[in-house]
Each structure stands twice: as C-alpha cells, then as structure tokens.
Amino acid sequence: MSDKDGNPLPGASIIEKGTTNGTETDFEGNFIISVKNDDAILVIQYLGFVKKEVSVKDKTILKIVLIEDAAALDEIVIVGYGSQKLTNVSGSIAKANIGELQDTPVSNFDQALVGKLAGVQVIQTTGEPGRELTIKVRGTGTITAGSEPLYVVDGVPIDSSGQATEIVNMEDVESIQILKDAASASIYGSRGGNGVVLITTKKGRQGKMKVSINQSIGFQVLSKKIDLMDAYEYARLSKDGHDAAYLQEVPTGNANDPNSIRPIGYHKIPEELFPYLEGVEGLTNTDWQDEIYRPAAIERYNISIRGGNENVNYFVSANHSNQEGIILNSDYSKTGIRANIGINAGKFKIGLNMSPSYTIENRVSANNPYFSDGIVQSALSYSPTWPVYNPDGGFNYDGNGFWRVGTDYQHNEIVNPVALAMLPKNEIEHYNLLTNLFLEYEVIEDLKVKSSFAVNYNQYQNEYYRPAILEERGRNNTGRPSNPTGRLSTTNIYNWIFENTINYKKSFGKHNFDILGGITAQKDRSKLQRINASVTSDTPVINAIQIINAEQLAIGSGSVQEWSLYSLLSRIQYDFDNKYLLSASLRGDASSRFGANNKWGYFPSVSAGWRIAQEDFLKDSEWISELKLRTSFGLTGNFQIGNYEQISLITDDTYITGNPGSRQTGLRPSQVANPDVSWEKTAMFNAGIDVSLFQNQLGFTFEYYNGNTTDLLLQVPVPQTTGFGTALQNIGEVNNTGIEALITFSPYLGAFQWNSSLNFSMNRNKVVALGPENTDIITTAGTGHAFFKTEVGQPIGNYFLLVQDGIFSTQEELDKYPHFESTAVGDFRFVDVDGDGELDVNKDRTIVGNYAPDFIFGFSNSFKYKGFDLNVALQGSYGGEILNLSRRYNANGEGNFNNTRDLLNRWQSEENPGDGNTNRANRKARGNNGRTSTWHVEDGSYLRLQNVSLGYALSSSTIEKFKLSKARLFVTGNNLFTWTNYTGYNPEVNLAGGGDQLTPGLDYGVYPLATTYSIGINLSF
C-alpha cells in the first residue's frame, strides 16, 4: 500500500467489511489478511487519505494506492467541551505529536513534553523519582496565587499536576493539547488563566481486538558530578583558612606557628589533618557523591486491548512501573488500570471511563540545605577525611561537630549523608480512582445533549520515622542517640463534577455553525488527619506506629476544607466556506473561594481567522498549501488561592492573666474578612499566522501575544487599629508579552521519512502595579541575606544583591577602592552601587538577575527507513540566572566545608593572586565574603540532548509466523548531555518548584537529574 508517489503507508487500517477481521500495514506498507471468500471487500483507511474499498475476488496480491483527501487532512483537535478541525482553529493551541512521544519510554507524560511545544516551558527542577515537572504556559501571571495550568483528562478537570501524571499512563494517551491564549482557555473561565492541558485517552475502535504489549528496562546514573576537592586538597585549604584567621588576629604570628601558641580554637589546625598535609598515602579519602548516588534500575510494563463493533467499543489497559532513585533509599512505583467503554444504542451513546491507580514512594530529604538534613548539600559539604562507617560497621558521626580543640568547635555540624539517606523512612502511598460516566442523546439530527458525572477520589497516606541511631545535627548531640520521632497522616480528597451540555452543529450551504451551551457544578472536600509523636532514646521502637502507640508524647492535628464551583458556559463557532472563521464564548463562574460581593465572574472571548489559501487567487497554488491569519482576545481567571481567604478566621493562642499571672489558652482573630476578594483576571490579545508550503512539506507558525493580569491578590498593610498588619486585596497588575515560532519540515523522500520540528518562545514579564503606593516586595529565601525584589517595571522575583567585582589582589587596590571596614587583601571587591564612596550591605544592593529565561527552544527530529526509526530531540534555554546558594558553603574558602576545586585557584598572596576572582581562604573572613552577592548568581543557559531513541520494526514476513502485527525493538537514552556554564547539578533547578513566584531559581541542594538508558520491545497482535 502506498500513496500516489509510491511512498509506503505504514499503520494503515485494513478491515474485512461486515466483520471484525482486520490488520495493519507494516513499515514497508505490506500487510497480510485472510478472508472468508472471494466476495470479501476490504475497507482501507489511513489518516489524511480518502477511505477506499477494494474487492478481493480471486486475487492473492493487491497493489493499493490511496489518494490524499483535503478534508481528511483537516486534523481534529480538542478545544474544551468539544472538538474542531485544526484548519478552522482561530485561537492558539499547541498539539503534541503523540506518535513521536510514545516512541520514548517515560515515567510520566509531562516528561515527554519537554522542549516539544512553543509557548510551553516544561521544567525539570528535580530528579526525584515520580515527581511531576513544572509546566508554565506563556510566563507567570500571578504573584501569590497558584501558577499551575488546569489539567483536563477526558473532559474532567484535575486541579493538581501530581494527580494528572499518576492518573494518566503515557501509552494510554490519544492526544495532548494545550490551550495557550485566553480565547481558547476562556471556556474554562476562572481556571484558565495559567493555560489548560487537555489530555484525551484512547477509546475503543471498530474492528478485531488488538492486543499491545510494551516493556522496557534500563538504568539511571547521575547526569553530572560536582568537581570537589579530595581529602589532601581539602586539608591544604583548611590549613590556609586557619592560618589566615590566626594571622589577621595575631599579626605578629607566623603560618608555621604550632597550635600550642595559637590562642583561639579556630586558629588551630586540626591534628587529624597533619598526616594529609605531610602527604601520607592511603588515608581516608571519601568521595561522598559516590557514596550517596548509585546506578538505579527502572522498568516499565504496559498491556492493552482495543476493539469493538458497531454497538460496543472498548479500550482496557494495565500498567506497572518501578523506578529506583539515584540517591540511596529513594524509589517510586506506580500501578494503574484503565477501562474506557463506549456503547452505541440508536440515538443514545453511553460511555464509562474508569482509571484506578496506586503509587508508593520512598522519599529522602534531598531538597534541603545541610542544616535541615539535606542529603545532597551535606554530601557536597562533608569533609572527605571522614569515613562512612566506623570499624564496628556503624555509621561514623565524627563530622557532626567536626574537630574539637579544647572547648572550641571549629566547624559547622553535618550529619553523615549516607546515614541521612538510609536510616529515616518517609513512605507516601497514593490511591486514586477517577470515574466518569456520560450519556449522550441525539434529540434531532445535528442536536445533541450530553450529561456526565465524574468522581475523583484521592487518598494519601504518609509514614515518617527517624530512628534513635541517627543523630540529631549539632555538636552537643555527637556520640549520643536521638529521640525517635514518627508521623502518620492521612488525607482524603473527594471531588465530584456534574456537567450538562447541549450542542447544535449544522451547515446551511457554505455557512457552518457549531453552538454549545452548558451548566456545570463541582464540589471538593478534603480531610487531613495527622499525628506526630516522639519517645525517649531508650524506647525500643522500629517504626512510626510503635512510636505513636508508646503514648509518651503525641500531638494530633487535623483539618477539613471544602470548595465548590457552579458554572454556565456557551460558545459559538462559525465559518463561511471554510475560509472566514469566527468563534465567541462566554463563561460565568460562581466560586465559594471568593467574597460575598464577587461570587460571580464572567469570562468572554472572541477569535477570528482568514484562510487566505482558500481564496480563488491562491486555491490552485502548487506551493502554498495553507495560509491562515488569526487573532483573538479573551478574559480568563485564576482561582488557585486558599479556600477561606475571604472570611474572618480565628486561631488558638495563649495569654497571661491574674495576679500572679498564669498562662491561659483562648481564641483570637487571625485573618480579617474581605467580602470583595475576587478573581485574578488575565486579558490576552493573540495574533498568529500559519503557513504550509509544498504540499505540507514545510510549515511555519508565528504568534504574538500580550497578556495583562489585573486584580492580583496581595497582602496590603492596613491600620494597626484594625488589629491586623495586612489584609488580602485585589490590587496588583502584571504583564506578559511574547512571541512564539514553530517550523516543521517533512519532505517527501520515498521510503525514507523525515520529520523535523523547531520551536522558539520568548516571554517578557513585567510588574505593572503593586497597590496604591506601588511598594516594592522584598523577600528572603535560603538565608537571611539572599534577597529577592519585585518592583514595578521589572519581572517578578528578581535577585536583589550586592555586586561582587573580583577580589582585591594587592594592598594598593584595596587602598584605592571603597570597601568594608574589615576587608583585607584577597577578599571580595564589591561595587559601590549608589556611588556615595561607602559600602553598605543594604544601600548597595541592586537587581542583578532573574530566573526567567530570555527565550527557550526545542528541536525534534524523526527519521524512518524501512523498519528503522530514529528520534533525536534537543531543548534548551538562554538568559536565565540561578542563585546558587550552595556556593556559600562549597566555594567560601573558609575550610569548614569541603569546597569545589575552583578554590585551587584562590588568592594566596600578592605574588600568587590566583584567577583574580576567587577569594582567599580564611576561617574567619570578615570582608562579607559569605554574604550573598553576584558571586552566587550564575548563568542558567543550557542546551540539552534530551532524547535519542533508535528502533527497529521486524517486517511482516518475519512476524506473521508468530501471529504478530507489530514487533519493534528499541534502545533509548534520556537526558544524555547538557552543555552549560552552570556549576551546579541542573541549570533548571528551582528549590521553590513552581510554588513561589517571589523567590524562584534557588539552588540550596536539590535532587539532581539522572541520565537514563533503556531497552524495550513493542508487540501487537
């Protein structure tokens, strides 16, 4: 089977008419089918081509040529509460190439979207197994509310990406579309402000039952290793640091002075370092990265059956995956089932979609700094002179207090990183059941009504246990067991949604109408129960349950929260002769989350398009296949705030009363009511052009958008006489403007198939208003002097820091340049930003960068020849900065933590100034070397080889003897290499994830990414 140019058509459907007997063509266009008799008729279907019926008669070999169908080429896209031909879409919708994505095994569907869609930034902030990625659609349009897009799975809104990734198995996906502009997303009203991700799973098809089996196994390794000092290099750094501290406080001293005459503990060189300084070989030299990271196994299994007849169709699948984490003792397992059943009974259509899933995850404390038991940061900071284990096999905790000289403790305390990974237990179980039942009735021709009722139930159970043998951090805890602690919690979330729509679709000559109306109601109830407990260190316990049952010290807490949403929606889509396009929609939402004076919000939109290629003067063009102009304007909202932000709240508190005074417990107001709290609203204008040339071999899409979000919810100061410091008000404004481009290339090369796609996105974020006085928002994160500033005229969440401008290499430089009073030669040189001739840690801070990139891009390539297929995908980002606070410890030169090997180029003397930008070693540096500055801000630009996949499909002549219709073997690699100047693990790192817009881009020790290698097989029969 081929097209008119002789190109094979793989995957074409062949069904014996009137039966369920069928098959598909292989990659060479060949197929084999056995029919009942010579009177059989074969029904041939292939996307984009005219359906064809072929009479078999007495033939045993058929040569079938299909003709392209202009109407069939009109690909259908989901637009929310309906579908539309892609050629008639006048809004902005990004559609994923599912066939290409499913050739690459991934744990969650969001991983397959990285770098694939213009205007959609999919960010891998952490490498924890099972964690969802952060998706941003056209920038950040909020400051304090949630910035996550709405996920809609088979028509059911899902409010958390974490739920969506666990509900949906990638092999079950039929299509993924993202509504980017307000005109497309406004049909979801108050939830469309951050974009909408529409996921449609596979349904049954008429024909013989088809069984598909997909299996892959592989392993993961750490993508990048930080270049740290070994024990001998570290000993030299530590000695230099102690010497510098001694000499700056005892100027008459000498670096060769013994410890016995050095007056203070931090002047003294720890005796444990002397053998290293003397070059004794064979000493302890622990690489803590090698100790906490491991090669980790990963496996995925999926089986599905699909089929049906004129009355009943079905798609049923089961999947299971196991993923070890590259950090010890972390893993993730997911098991899911999906059953999509459809029934056609005359004018009635009945559907049932059901997808139970279960996940279990063992988490480790990776995404924290060392002083919060962060494993990653602890491993980077821990001295390589300490062993992992003591001679008796127990964990070594000497680093928890470091070296002791008399009563002085010279170094900050860190707990053994391997013990931190292996000893605690943090297990999270998630049970989910999403069920959707719908009934559709065709009242008259072209008029249909539909009712659906969906229930989404989630239960999360968490057990946390920290044993006695794991020391608490702190020098006073060294050498003694801790008090075991435990936590048990259960969260139940019950969400139902009832939707009723009416749809009228009719053509009058060249006038085509699609009219939609609907009413929806949704309610969500969540209940949390938690108990925390601890026991004395000598209590014999081995898990959290035993701790809680010990009845020594237990504290219980709980909460119940509810929200509800009631909506009215309408939309009309019109086109004249498939040339002139018009669409308008209006949705009204009433939410329990907002004030009594603003319960209802209304979200209108309008879009228009002109398919110029359909005009008479271009219709017969041999090189212009499509030329469409489109524009849109609409309003969407954001209701991702707390459930009770609009009402007065009370909380318990204590007070002193009586004489003598005694402590009493009572209640006090904790939040002032505001009945005017309303939606954050985004008004967006979008304009685009779509061009397809040379029979769709070359395509271009270019878009411009301008989105303005008003009524941002901010905490605004109120008079103290109210009894409160601040109150929540709709008072801010932010703007996002950008351009997007997409280029596709699919040349006709006979048996060789080549498809390439290049996307480019640039967004500019700007704060327009911050209340009546436009007061700057200055916050800190990670440390008290890592400042972030949000101000009018700038993007959200800028780094607001001192500017480091090299080091003082000589005394002459120090004397000529403004500096802090305690600065010495070899310390940082800071810029006098305000130009007053004096340095001030507050007045000389300025905006020095932002996490948001200047632009992002992706480049995907797919090649097929005969049975071979090759997919190569790259993606990257340019212009964003990372605040690498790990450098506060791993590049500070104090010698109290291990440092990166960059410190080998440190200033050591005026004759040996190093690289001119790396400060001297000093255990007690006083020149603000440790204060957060541009020294800690790094370029986050990168180019990543995201995926390479090579597959081979066996020919039909080879597999027919095994009764198979498809057999494909493949090898694939994900996250293979990253080109970047960022010195940390991952240039996409963001400790806040997508949850805090005011403090983005922070790296203080985060679970690093893994490189994954897999082999697998796809079978169908």
PDB file of C-alpha atoms in Angstrom, residues 795-800 847-853 879-883 1000-1001:
ATOM      1  CA  PRO A 795       9.894  40.963  36.286  1.00  0.00           C
ATOM      2  CA  ILE A 796       8.575  39.091  39.311  1.00  0.00           C
ATOM      3  CA  GLY A 797      11.205  37.752  41.726  1.00  0.00           C
ATOM      4  CA  ASN A 798      14.498  39.458  40.809  1.00  0.00           C
ATOM      5  CA  TYR A 799      17.694  38.720  42.707  1.00  0.00           C
ATOM      6  CA  PHE A 800      18.443  41.802  44.834  1.00  0.00           C
ATOM      7  CA  ILE A 847      18.747  43.914  40.905  1.00  0.00           C
ATOM      8  CA  VAL A 848      21.285  41.503  39.402  1.00  0.00           C
ATOM      9  CA  GLY A 849      19.280  38.836  37.577  1.00  0.00           C
ATOM     10  CA  ASN A 850      16.153  36.735  37.273  1.00  0.00           C
ATOM     11  CA  TYR A 851      15.316  33.055  36.936  1.00  0.00           C
ATOM     12  CA  ALA A 852      13.114  33.545  33.867  1.00  0.00           C
ATOM     13  CA  PRO A 853      14.992  32.879  30.592  1.00  0.00           C
ATOM     14  CA  GLY A 879      19.362  34.025  29.564  1.00  0.00           C
ATOM     15  CA  GLY A 880      18.012  32.938  32.943  1.00  0.00           C
ATOM     16  CA  GLU A 881      20.132  33.072  36.097  1.00  0.00           C
ATOM     17  CA  ILE A 882      20.418  30.693  39.054  1.00  0.00           C
ATOM     18  CA  LEU A 883      21.032  31.765  42.653  1.00  0.00           C
ATOM     19  CA  PRO A1000      12.463  31.470  42.146  1.00  0.00           C
ATOM     20  CA  GLY A1001      15.712  29.975  40.880  1.00  0.00           C
TER      21      GLY A1001
END
